[in-house]
């Protein structure tokens, strides 16, 4: 039996769903962060539970054939990336297997009974994020302004000179804000004391338009010499919007309610596919628009629309999928819990001259059953839709919603998911209630991390 502090040499045989290496010691699984499948490593046992334990990677004895040098010097510490030391091909294999495993083991579907399409990877697995949001502070014990991330559960900021996942313009804008702060003696906010002005710096860049937005989240309503900030930032090509977001609360919620625009109209414009979006500092917007386009393109393809269909888009957010679908369907009905997202969805529909999309605010598991109950006697296309599309958060769909979907009996259900385990759980429910899994496809939206998106098509038996 293993004990805490035991040191041993192990071979990593598998990967856990959060990207840890797994070694088996006489059948007992040890989870080892930063180890990858194929490594032989010296490890030290940190924690022993009844059925599994955790160990720390001490030294790699023989590296895995899939091991590569991480390009980011703080990859292990930061925690944003879990797989930087794995080649991108191996990351894709890991993710493809993760989705399939979940479908087979939790979803109880057999590989022979559905089409499993090869994972869609990224052309460029770095520099893909369109948004960065970093806290600013002083380097510990100095008055030097840095930005980075909070180390563990502390108020100390670890410096990130460059994030390899972000578009290079993000760092350029961030550096410009820090140089303004130095020049104009602007203080960073101190989480421990609640003093100081600048809390976070948010930057977004439109990949298709090149437009850039900078928002300083401040503990107050004004900054010294705003004209200097504007002058410095305007040197960056594409600078379109500069604003101040007021957050004077002692909270770890990043954005406050009020935003003051000091340059531009308060938004940038970008496209996913040929759909245009106006993005303000508070708006939700996909961080990897290039892969989102591929993922939602697949969802659209799976829906197989001809122009006559009525489609529900549940968990619709700002309506990205809804608007994609609306161009090919007769009518789309979107449901989303966040009122601001629905306001954005409506605005985006108008911006794209889309008039056949209707949006509802509320929980999908409440709005859809209530709508169905009220209108089912009419037996309209809205209560008997052709397609229902869902894109829930990690916890998946509520069973009340799934059972209503089954009653509404659409020919097709397209399920977009950011968590293979809950996707598989819901696929199991649907396949036990009259549906058949036809196709599944994983799409990598977040290279270097363990996250994987997938989209599946179910059809009525
Ligand atoms: N397809 C969307 C993103 C979906 S992410 C887009 O492209 O914008 C999941 C969404 O579900 C989030 O917008 C979240 O606010 C919403 N949500 C979470 N719980 C919900 C619920 N119970 N009912 C409806 N929407 C919910």
GROMACS .gro file of C-alpha atoms and ligand atoms in nm:
model
  487
    1UNK     CA    1   0.000   0.000   0.000
    2UNK     CA    2   0.133   0.341  -0.097
    3UNK     CA    3   0.197   0.604   0.169
    4UNK     CA    4   0.228   0.981   0.154
    5UNK     CA    5   0.584   1.092   0.063
    6UNK     CA    6   0.672   0.759  -0.100
    7UNK     CA    7   0.899   0.813  -0.399
    8UNK     CA    8   0.880   0.577  -0.693
    9UNK     CA    9   0.933   0.545  -1.066
   10UNK     CA   10   0.621   0.491  -1.273
   11UNK     CA   11   0.511   0.465  -1.632
   12UNK     CA   12   0.224   0.694  -1.735
   13UNK     CA   13  -0.037   0.476  -1.900
   14UNK     CA   14  -0.335   0.700  -1.945
   15UNK     CA   15  -0.465   1.055  -1.918
   16UNK     CA   16  -0.737   1.176  -1.681
   17UNK     CA   17  -1.017   1.393  -1.813
   18UNK     CA   18  -0.851   1.707  -1.671
   19UNK     CA   19  -0.525   1.635  -1.852
   20UNK     CA   20  -0.331   1.468  -1.569
   21UNK     CA   21  -0.114   1.165  -1.635
   22UNK     CA   22  -0.230   0.840  -1.476
   23UNK     CA   23   0.004   0.565  -1.357
   24UNK     CA   24  -0.115   0.236  -1.208
   25UNK     CA   25   0.074   0.095  -0.912
   26UNK     CA   26  -0.048  -0.263  -0.861
   27UNK     CA   27  -0.375  -0.151  -1.013
   28UNK     CA   28  -0.402   0.158  -0.789
   29UNK     CA   29  -0.432   0.477  -1.001
   30UNK     CA   30  -0.209   0.773  -0.925
   31UNK     CA   31  -0.291   1.109  -1.085
   32UNK     CA   32   0.015   1.314  -1.175
   33UNK     CA   33  -0.015   1.672  -1.298
   34UNK     CA   34   0.220   1.767  -1.586
   35UNK     CA   35   0.300   1.405  -1.669
   36UNK     CA   36   0.180   1.277  -2.004
   37UNK     CA   37   0.098   0.935  -2.136
   38UNK     CA   38   0.416   0.749  -2.234
   39UNK     CA   39   0.645   0.924  -1.982
   40UNK     CA   40   0.848   0.722  -1.735
   41UNK     CA   41   0.885   0.947  -1.432
   42UNK     CA   42   0.998   0.970  -1.074
   43UNK     CA   43   0.707   1.084  -0.862
   44UNK     CA   44   0.636   1.157  -0.499
   45UNK     CA   45   0.304   1.054  -0.345
   46UNK     CA   46   0.115   1.351  -0.203
   47UNK     CA   47  -0.223   1.211  -0.114
   48UNK     CA   48  -0.367   0.862  -0.080
   49UNK     CA   49  -0.744   0.807  -0.103
   50UNK     CA   50  -0.929   0.477  -0.085
   51UNK     CA   51  -0.946   0.417  -0.459
   52UNK     CA   52  -0.696   0.660  -0.613
   53UNK     CA   53  -0.415   0.896  -0.517
   54UNK     CA   54  -0.218   1.202  -0.628
   55UNK     CA   55   0.155   1.229  -0.683
   56UNK     CA   56   0.389   1.510  -0.782
   57UNK     CA   57   0.611   1.487  -1.087
   58UNK     CA   58   0.972   1.503  -0.964
   59UNK     CA   59   1.177   1.403  -1.267
   60UNK     CA   60   1.116   1.266  -1.612
   61UNK     CA   61   1.328   0.955  -1.659
   62UNK     CA   62   1.226   0.873  -2.017
   63UNK     CA   63   1.011   1.129  -2.195
   64UNK     CA   64   0.704   1.022  -2.391
   65UNK     CA   65   0.732   1.033  -2.770
   66UNK     CA   66   0.453   1.292  -2.752
   67UNK     CA   67   0.640   1.521  -2.513
   68UNK     CA   68   0.740   1.867  -2.638
   69UNK     CA   69   0.898   2.168  -2.471
   70UNK     CA   70   0.628   2.409  -2.347
   71UNK     CA   71   0.677   2.747  -2.514
   72UNK     CA   72   0.544   2.941  -2.217
   73UNK     CA   73   0.791   2.963  -1.927
   74UNK     CA   74   0.511   2.958  -1.668
   75UNK     CA   75   0.295   2.690  -1.831
   76UNK     CA   76   0.300   2.465  -1.524
   77UNK     CA   77   0.237   2.740  -1.269
   78UNK     CA   78  -0.032   2.940  -1.443
   79UNK     CA   79  -0.288   2.665  -1.469
   80UNK     CA   80  -0.454   2.803  -1.782
   81UNK     CA   81  -0.294   2.538  -2.004
   82UNK     CA   82  -0.273   2.174  -1.896
   83UNK     CA   83  -0.135   2.017  -2.213
   84UNK     CA   84   0.138   2.248  -2.340
   85UNK     CA   85   0.396   1.974  -2.295
   86UNK     CA   86   0.207   1.741  -2.527
   87UNK     CA   87   0.240   1.770  -2.905
   88UNK     CA   88  -0.069   1.913  -3.070
   89UNK     CA   89  -0.137   1.587  -3.260
   90UNK     CA   90  -0.132   1.399  -2.929
   91UNK     CA   91  -0.365   1.658  -2.772
   92UNK     CA   92  -0.611   1.600  -3.053
   93UNK     CA   93  -0.591   1.222  -3.013
   94UNK     CA   94  -0.650   1.265  -2.638
   95UNK     CA   95  -0.957   1.482  -2.696
   96UNK     CA   96  -1.101   1.262  -2.968
   97UNK     CA   97  -1.069   0.960  -2.738
   98UNK     CA   98  -1.214   1.151  -2.443
   99UNK     CA   99  -1.540   1.224  -2.627
  100UNK     CA  100  -1.568   0.870  -2.765
  101UNK     CA  101  -1.496   0.713  -2.425
  102UNK     CA  102  -1.764   0.921  -2.259
  103UNK     CA  103  -2.020   0.828  -2.525
  104UNK     CA  104  -1.939   0.460  -2.492
  105UNK     CA  105  -1.897   0.436  -2.116
  106UNK     CA  106  -2.155   0.686  -1.989
  107UNK     CA  107  -2.377   0.712  -2.297
  108UNK     CA  108  -2.388   0.333  -2.345
  109UNK     CA  109  -2.378   0.367  -2.722
  110UNK     CA  110  -2.174   0.133  -2.931
  111UNK     CA  111  -1.906   0.261  -3.166
  112UNK     CA  112  -2.047   0.049  -3.452
  113UNK     CA  113  -2.389   0.211  -3.428
  114UNK     CA  114  -2.298   0.570  -3.511
  115UNK     CA  115  -2.059   0.765  -3.726
  116UNK     CA  116  -1.768   0.913  -3.530
  117UNK     CA  117  -1.612   1.185  -3.740
  118UNK     CA  118  -1.244   1.278  -3.693
  119UNK     CA  119  -1.181   1.568  -3.456
  120UNK     CA  120  -1.153   1.915  -3.611
  121UNK     CA  121  -0.828   2.065  -3.484
  122UNK     CA  122  -0.694   2.417  -3.517
  123UNK     CA  123  -0.472   2.534  -3.799
  124UNK     CA  124  -0.268   2.729  -3.544
  125UNK     CA  125  -0.288   2.599  -3.184
  126UNK     CA  126  -0.145   2.922  -3.034
  127UNK     CA  127  -0.246   3.292  -3.056
  128UNK     CA  128  -0.610   3.193  -3.103
  129UNK     CA  129  -0.786   3.384  -2.824
  130UNK     CA  130  -0.947   3.717  -2.907
  131UNK     CA  131  -0.974   3.835  -2.549
  132UNK     CA  132  -0.747   3.888  -2.252
  133UNK     CA  133  -0.839   4.004  -1.907
  134UNK     CA  134  -0.559   4.044  -1.657
  135UNK     CA  135  -0.537   4.191  -1.308
  136UNK     CA  136  -0.272   4.458  -1.255
  137UNK     CA  137  -0.068   4.515  -0.945
  138UNK     CA  138   0.279   4.583  -0.810
  139UNK     CA  139   0.548   4.319  -0.827
  140UNK     CA  140   0.571   4.191  -0.469
  141UNK     CA  141   0.771   4.428  -0.250
  142UNK     CA  142   0.826   4.687  -0.529
  143UNK     CA  143   0.641   4.969  -0.707
  144UNK     CA  144   0.682   4.808  -1.045
  145UNK     CA  145   0.355   4.769  -1.234
  146UNK     CA  146   0.289   4.420  -1.365
  147UNK     CA  147  -0.004   4.221  -1.499
  148UNK     CA  148  -0.060   3.851  -1.473
  149UNK     CA  149  -0.268   3.616  -1.265
  150UNK     CA  150  -0.333   3.563  -0.898
  151UNK     CA  151  -0.098   3.300  -0.761
  152UNK     CA  152  -0.302   3.025  -0.592
  153UNK     CA  153  -0.542   3.168  -0.335
  154UNK     CA  154  -0.334   3.478  -0.268
  155UNK     CA  155  -0.358   3.846  -0.359
  156UNK     CA  156  -0.010   3.825  -0.516
  157UNK     CA  157   0.012   3.871  -0.890
  158UNK     CA  158   0.242   3.645  -1.088
  159UNK     CA  159   0.363   3.824  -1.394
  160UNK     CA  160   0.264   3.705  -1.741
  161UNK     CA  161   0.478   3.892  -1.991
  162UNK     CA  162   0.299   3.731  -2.278
  163UNK     CA  163   0.014   3.485  -2.308
  164UNK     CA  164   0.085   3.244  -2.590
  165UNK     CA  165  -0.282   3.166  -2.639
  166UNK     CA  166  -0.377   3.525  -2.719
  167UNK     CA  167  -0.361   3.724  -3.040
  168UNK     CA  168  -0.038   3.934  -3.031
  169UNK     CA  169  -0.239   4.258  -3.042
  170UNK     CA  170  -0.375   4.180  -2.695
  171UNK     CA  171  -0.031   4.200  -2.535
  172UNK     CA  172   0.054   4.508  -2.735
  173UNK     CA  173  -0.252   4.690  -2.599
  174UNK     CA  174  -0.188   4.564  -2.245
  175UNK     CA  175   0.172   4.689  -2.256
  176UNK     CA  176   0.051   5.026  -2.382
  177UNK     CA  177  -0.187   5.062  -2.086
  178UNK     CA  178   0.091   4.974  -1.842
  179UNK     CA  179   0.321   5.232  -1.999
  180UNK     CA  180   0.045   5.494  -1.959
  181UNK     CA  181   0.009   5.393  -1.593
  182UNK     CA  182   0.383   5.438  -1.536
  183UNK     CA  183   0.399   5.770  -1.718
  184UNK     CA  184   0.095   5.921  -1.543
  185UNK     CA  185   0.160   5.759  -1.204
  186UNK     CA  186  -0.164   5.567  -1.201
  187UNK     CA  187  -0.189   5.320  -0.914
  188UNK     CA  188  -0.296   4.959  -0.956
  189UNK     CA  189  -0.570   4.829  -0.728
  190UNK     CA  190  -0.467   4.628  -0.425
  191UNK     CA  191  -0.712   4.346  -0.347
  192UNK     CA  192  -0.597   4.321   0.014
  193UNK     CA  193  -0.653   4.688   0.108
  194UNK     CA  194  -0.916   4.788  -0.150
  195UNK     CA  195  -0.698   5.089  -0.245
  196UNK     CA  196  -0.555   5.188  -0.582
  197UNK     CA  197  -0.727   5.259  -0.912
  198UNK     CA  198  -0.683   5.009  -1.198
  199UNK     CA  199  -0.811   4.660  -1.121
  200UNK     CA  200  -0.813   4.474  -1.451
  201UNK     CA  201  -0.735   4.544  -1.812
  202UNK     CA  202  -0.968   4.387  -2.066
  203UNK     CA  203  -0.867   4.375  -2.432
  204UNK     CA  204  -1.053   4.228  -2.728
  205UNK     CA  205  -0.964   4.208  -3.092
  206UNK     CA  206  -1.193   4.126  -3.382
  207UNK     CA  207  -1.011   3.857  -3.582
  208UNK     CA  208  -1.195   3.939  -3.903
  209UNK     CA  209  -1.206   4.318  -3.870
  210UNK     CA  210  -0.885   4.391  -3.679
  211UNK     CA  211  -1.077   4.628  -3.451
  212UNK     CA  212  -0.949   4.654  -3.093
  213UNK     CA  213  -1.128   4.735  -2.771
  214UNK     CA  214  -0.961   4.827  -2.443
  215UNK     CA  215  -1.149   4.858  -2.116
  216UNK     CA  216  -0.990   4.956  -1.785
  217UNK     CA  217  -1.183   4.826  -1.487
  218UNK     CA  218  -1.132   5.092  -1.223
  219UNK     CA  219  -1.199   5.148  -0.857
  220UNK     CA  220  -1.348   5.494  -0.923
  221UNK     CA  221  -1.502   5.691  -1.209
  222UNK     CA  222  -1.208   5.881  -1.355
  223UNK     CA  223  -0.848   5.828  -1.455
  224UNK     CA  224  -0.571   6.089  -1.457
  225UNK     CA  225  -0.494   6.237  -1.802
  226UNK     CA  226  -0.732   6.023  -2.007
  227UNK     CA  227  -0.607   6.203  -2.321
  228UNK     CA  228  -0.263   6.045  -2.265
  229UNK     CA  229  -0.413   5.697  -2.246
  230UNK     CA  230  -0.608   5.762  -2.566
  231UNK     CA  231  -0.302   5.905  -2.744
  232UNK     CA  232  -0.085   5.606  -2.647
  233UNK     CA  233  -0.347   5.347  -2.742
  234UNK     CA  234  -0.437   5.515  -3.071
  235UNK     CA  235  -0.087   5.440  -3.197
  236UNK     CA  236  -0.198   5.077  -3.220
  237UNK     CA  237  -0.355   5.001  -3.554
  238UNK     CA  238  -0.719   4.904  -3.525
  239UNK     CA  239  -0.788   5.081  -3.193
  240UNK     CA  240  -1.164   5.139  -3.206
  241UNK     CA  241  -1.303   5.157  -2.855
  242UNK     CA  242  -1.161   5.267  -2.518
  243UNK     CA  243  -1.372   5.261  -2.206
  244UNK     CA  244  -1.370   5.263  -1.828
  245UNK     CA  245  -1.576   5.018  -1.632
  246UNK     CA  246  -1.660   5.128  -1.278
  247UNK     CA  247  -1.617   4.864  -1.009
  248UNK     CA  248  -1.575   5.006  -0.658
  249UNK     CA  249  -1.698   4.695  -0.476
  250UNK     CA  250  -1.474   4.467  -0.272
  251UNK     CA  251  -1.547   4.163  -0.482
  252UNK     CA  252  -1.375   3.918  -0.711
  253UNK     CA  253  -1.640   3.978  -0.978
  254UNK     CA  254  -1.439   4.149  -1.248
  255UNK     CA  255  -1.681   4.385  -1.423
  256UNK     CA  256  -1.898   4.647  -1.255
  257UNK     CA  257  -2.236   4.756  -1.391
  258UNK     CA  258  -2.146   5.095  -1.538
  259UNK     CA  259  -1.921   5.157  -1.839
  260UNK     CA  260  -1.805   5.501  -1.955
  261UNK     CA  261  -1.681   5.530  -2.310
  262UNK     CA  262  -1.389   5.768  -2.357
  263UNK     CA  263  -1.307   5.689  -2.719
  264UNK     CA  264  -1.526   5.537  -2.994
  265UNK     CA  265  -1.886   5.421  -2.979
  266UNK     CA  266  -1.855   5.163  -2.703
  267UNK     CA  267  -1.823   4.857  -2.922
  268UNK     CA  268  -1.618   4.678  -3.183
  269UNK     CA  269  -1.758   4.476  -3.470
  270UNK     CA  270  -1.658   4.125  -3.566
  271UNK     CA  271  -1.793   3.836  -3.769
  272UNK     CA  272  -1.850   3.467  -3.710
  273UNK     CA  273  -1.907   3.324  -4.056
  274UNK     CA  274  -2.092   3.601  -4.236
  275UNK     CA  275  -2.285   3.708  -3.927
  276UNK     CA  276  -2.193   4.041  -3.781
  277UNK     CA  277  -2.167   4.109  -3.409
  278UNK     CA  278  -2.133   4.431  -3.214
  279UNK     CA  279  -1.936   4.354  -2.902
  280UNK     CA  280  -1.930   4.582  -2.597
  281UNK     CA  281  -1.701   4.528  -2.296
  282UNK     CA  282  -1.979   4.343  -2.108
  283UNK     CA  283  -2.096   4.124  -2.394
  284UNK     CA  284  -2.034   3.754  -2.398
  285UNK     CA  285  -1.851   3.663  -2.717
  286UNK     CA  286  -1.682   3.339  -2.813
  287UNK     CA  287  -1.309   3.362  -2.738
  288UNK     CA  288  -1.208   3.148  -3.035
  289UNK     CA  289  -1.426   3.274  -3.320
  290UNK     CA  290  -1.244   3.071  -3.588
  291UNK     CA  291  -1.319   2.733  -3.431
  292UNK     CA  292  -1.665   2.849  -3.321
  293UNK     CA  293  -1.745   2.905  -3.685
  294UNK     CA  294  -1.643   2.546  -3.761
  295UNK     CA  295  -1.835   2.403  -3.464
  296UNK     CA  296  -2.156   2.593  -3.538
  297UNK     CA  297  -2.112   2.521  -3.909
  298UNK     CA  298  -2.120   2.150  -3.817
  299UNK     CA  299  -2.429   2.202  -3.601
  300UNK     CA  300  -2.595   2.370  -3.900
  301UNK     CA  301  -2.492   2.086  -4.130
  302UNK     CA  302  -2.625   1.826  -3.882
  303UNK     CA  303  -2.956   2.016  -3.865
  304UNK     CA  304  -2.987   1.966  -4.242
  305UNK     CA  305  -3.217   2.263  -4.299
  306UNK     CA  306  -3.397   2.330  -4.627
  307UNK     CA  307  -3.575   2.656  -4.544
  308UNK     CA  308  -3.906   2.508  -4.427
  309UNK     CA  309  -3.811   2.412  -4.072
  310UNK     CA  310  -3.903   2.552  -3.735
  311UNK     CA  311  -3.611   2.519  -3.495
  312UNK     CA  312  -3.565   2.579  -3.123
  313UNK     CA  313  -3.218   2.693  -3.012
  314UNK     CA  314  -3.191   2.637  -2.637
  315UNK     CA  315  -2.919   2.800  -2.423
  316UNK     CA  316  -2.880   3.039  -2.713
  317UNK     CA  317  -2.656   3.301  -2.545
  318UNK     CA  318  -2.618   3.600  -2.778
  319UNK     CA  319  -2.781   3.398  -3.054
  320UNK     CA  320  -2.476   3.287  -3.248
  321UNK     CA  321  -2.623   2.948  -3.340
  322UNK     CA  322  -2.975   3.090  -3.371
  323UNK     CA  323  -2.862   3.342  -3.632
  324UNK     CA  324  -2.662   3.078  -3.819
  325UNK     CA  325  -2.975   2.859  -3.829
  326UNK     CA  326  -3.217   3.144  -3.906
  327UNK     CA  327  -3.057   3.200  -4.244
  328UNK     CA  328  -3.152   2.846  -4.349
  329UNK     CA  329  -3.476   2.786  -4.153
  330UNK     CA  330  -3.830   2.920  -4.163
  331UNK     CA  331  -3.820   3.026  -3.801
  332UNK     CA  332  -3.590   3.000  -3.500
  333UNK     CA  333  -3.694   3.032  -3.136
  334UNK     CA  334  -3.408   3.098  -2.895
  335UNK     CA  335  -3.410   3.060  -2.514
  336UNK     CA  336  -3.145   3.193  -2.276
  337UNK     CA  337  -3.132   3.268  -1.904
  338UNK     CA  338  -2.926   3.591  -1.915
  339UNK     CA  339  -3.142   3.892  -2.013
  340UNK     CA  340  -2.844   4.096  -2.142
  341UNK     CA  341  -2.748   3.812  -2.375
  342UNK     CA  342  -3.101   3.810  -2.517
  343UNK     CA  343  -3.081   4.187  -2.566
  344UNK     CA  344  -2.758   4.127  -2.762
  345UNK     CA  345  -2.921   3.844  -2.957
  346UNK     CA  346  -3.208   4.071  -3.064
  347UNK     CA  347  -2.970   4.351  -3.157
  348UNK     CA  348  -2.753   4.110  -3.354
  349UNK     CA  349  -3.057   3.975  -3.539
  350UNK     CA  350  -3.156   4.329  -3.639
  351UNK     CA  351  -2.799   4.414  -3.736
  352UNK     CA  352  -2.802   4.122  -3.979
  353UNK     CA  353  -3.156   4.190  -4.105
  354UNK     CA  354  -3.272   3.860  -3.963
  355UNK     CA  355  -3.645   3.879  -3.891
  356UNK     CA  356  -3.736   3.513  -3.843
  357UNK     CA  357  -3.575   3.466  -3.502
  358UNK     CA  358  -3.767   3.513  -3.178
  359UNK     CA  359  -3.601   3.511  -2.835
  360UNK     CA  360  -3.721   3.427  -2.485
  361UNK     CA  361  -3.554   3.503  -2.151
  362UNK     CA  362  -3.564   3.229  -1.889
  363UNK     CA  363  -3.448   2.884  -1.795
  364UNK     CA  364  -3.483   2.643  -2.084
  365UNK     CA  365  -3.629   2.383  -1.845
  366UNK     CA  366  -3.904   2.630  -1.749
  367UNK     CA  367  -3.969   2.827  -2.068
  368UNK     CA  368  -3.994   2.529  -2.303
  369UNK     CA  369  -4.225   2.309  -2.088
  370UNK     CA  370  -4.450   2.613  -2.015
  371UNK     CA  371  -4.465   2.706  -2.384
  372UNK     CA  372  -4.539   2.347  -2.478
  373UNK     CA  373  -4.815   2.307  -2.221
  374UNK     CA  374  -4.982   2.631  -2.323
  375UNK     CA  375  -4.972   2.574  -2.698
  376UNK     CA  376  -4.973   2.199  -2.750
  377UNK     CA  377  -5.345   2.186  -2.839
  378UNK     CA  378  -5.267   2.405  -3.142
  379UNK     CA  379  -5.027   2.134  -3.264
  380UNK     CA  380  -4.831   2.405  -3.445
  381UNK     CA  381  -4.479   2.373  -3.579
  382UNK     CA  382  -4.360   2.559  -3.269
  383UNK     CA  383  -4.479   2.275  -3.047
  384UNK     CA  384  -4.384   2.010  -3.305
  385UNK     CA  385  -4.054   2.156  -3.427
  386UNK     CA  386  -3.841   1.992  -3.693
  387UNK     CA  387  -3.517   2.042  -3.504
  388UNK     CA  388  -3.418   2.125  -3.148
  389UNK     CA  389  -3.064   2.245  -3.096
  390UNK     CA  390  -2.913   2.271  -2.745
  391UNK     CA  391  -2.580   2.418  -2.630
  392UNK     CA  392  -2.593   2.394  -2.250
  393UNK     CA  393  -2.324   2.489  -1.998
  394UNK     CA  394  -2.111   2.212  -1.843
  395UNK     CA  395  -2.383   2.067  -1.628
  396UNK     CA  396  -2.580   1.966  -1.937
  397UNK     CA  397  -2.960   1.966  -1.978
  398UNK     CA  398  -3.213   1.937  -1.701
  399UNK     CA  399  -3.415   1.615  -1.721
  400UNK     CA  400  -3.741   1.813  -1.724
  401UNK     CA  401  -3.619   1.976  -2.044
  402UNK     CA  402  -3.512   1.646  -2.198
  403UNK     CA  403  -3.850   1.489  -2.130
  404UNK     CA  404  -4.030   1.788  -2.285
  405UNK     CA  405  -3.804   1.765  -2.588
  406UNK     CA  406  -3.901   1.400  -2.625
  407UNK     CA  407  -4.270   1.497  -2.609
  408UNK     CA  408  -4.220   1.766  -2.871
  409UNK     CA  409  -4.076   1.488  -3.086
  410UNK     CA  410  -3.854   1.676  -3.333
  411UNK     CA  411  -3.709   1.465  -3.616
  412UNK     CA  412  -3.361   1.583  -3.518
  413UNK     CA  413  -3.184   1.693  -3.203
  414UNK     CA  414  -2.849   1.865  -3.244
  415UNK     CA  415  -2.656   1.874  -2.917
  416UNK     CA  416  -2.352   2.103  -2.885
  417UNK     CA  417  -2.155   2.039  -2.568
  418UNK     CA  418  -1.853   2.164  -2.376
  419UNK     CA  419  -1.847   1.862  -2.143
  420UNK     CA  420  -1.840   1.510  -2.289
  421UNK     CA  421  -1.953   1.350  -1.961
  422UNK     CA  422  -2.283   1.539  -1.935
  423UNK     CA  423  -2.333   1.513  -2.311
  424UNK     CA  424  -2.304   1.135  -2.279
  425UNK     CA  425  -2.543   1.127  -1.982
  426UNK     CA  426  -2.805   1.318  -2.186
  427UNK     CA  427  -2.743   1.105  -2.496
  428UNK     CA  428  -2.821   0.802  -2.279
  429UNK     CA  429  -3.153   0.956  -2.174
  430UNK     CA  430  -3.246   1.045  -2.530
  431UNK     CA  431  -3.149   0.706  -2.673
  432UNK     CA  432  -3.364   0.542  -2.404
  433UNK     CA  433  -3.656   0.764  -2.506
  434UNK     CA  434  -3.697   0.717  -2.877
  435UNK     CA  435  -3.384   0.870  -3.029
  436UNK     CA  436  -3.083   0.722  -3.202
  437UNK     CA  437  -2.732   0.866  -3.204
  438UNK     CA  438  -2.643   0.917  -3.570
  439UNK     CA  439  -2.318   1.117  -3.571
  440UNK     CA  440  -2.072   1.269  -3.331
  441UNK     CA  441  -1.784   1.506  -3.386
  442UNK     CA  442  -1.530   1.662  -3.150
  443UNK     CA  443  -1.400   2.012  -3.224
  444UNK     CA  444  -1.099   2.163  -3.051
  445UNK     CA  445  -1.171   2.520  -2.946
  446UNK     CA  446  -0.910   2.544  -2.671
  447UNK     CA  447  -0.573   2.404  -2.776
  448UNK     CA  448  -0.326   2.347  -2.489
  449UNK     CA  449  -0.611   2.298  -2.241
  450UNK     CA  450  -0.802   1.978  -2.161
  451UNK     CA  451  -1.131   2.127  -2.281
  452UNK     CA  452  -1.305   1.982  -2.581
  453UNK     CA  453  -1.627   2.073  -2.754
  454UNK     CA  454  -1.843   1.831  -2.942
  455UNK     CA  455  -2.156   1.821  -3.150
  456UNK     CA  456  -2.381   1.523  -3.203
  457UNK     CA  457  -2.686   1.448  -3.413
  458UNK     CA  458  -2.971   1.236  -3.279
  459UNK     CA  459  -3.270   1.137  -3.488
  460UNK     CA  460  -3.612   1.003  -3.397
  461UNK     CA  461  -3.640   0.627  -3.431
  462LIG     N1  462  -2.462   2.915  -2.812
  462LIG     C1  463  -2.431   3.025  -2.725
  462LIG     C2  464  -2.347   2.988  -2.605
  462LIG     C3  465  -2.401   2.884  -2.520
  462LIG     S1  466  -2.315   2.873  -2.367
  462LIG     C4  467  -2.354   3.131  -2.801
  462LIG     O1  468  -2.291   3.100  -2.897
  462LIG     O2  469  -2.354   3.243  -2.757
  462LIG     C5  470  -2.444   2.827  -2.260
  462LIG     C6  471  -2.548   2.936  -2.236
  462LIG     O3  472  -2.651   2.882  -2.153
  462LIG     C7  473  -2.496   3.057  -2.162
  462LIG     O4  474  -2.527   3.170  -2.238
  462LIG     C8  475  -2.574   3.056  -2.029
  462LIG     O5  476  -2.606   3.185  -1.983
  462LIG     C9  477  -2.700   2.982  -2.066
  462LIG     N2  478  -2.772   2.912  -1.959
  462LIG    C10  479  -2.723   2.854  -1.847
  462LIG     N3  480  -2.820   2.788  -1.781
  462LIG    C11  481  -2.935   2.803  -1.853
  462LIG    C12  482  -3.069   2.756  -1.838
  462LIG     N4  483  -3.104   2.681  -1.734
  462LIG     N5  484  -3.158   2.788  -1.933
  462LIG    C13  485  -3.123   2.865  -2.038
  462LIG     N6  486  -2.998   2.912  -2.058
  462LIG    C14  487  -2.905   2.882  -1.967
   0.00000   0.00000   0.00000
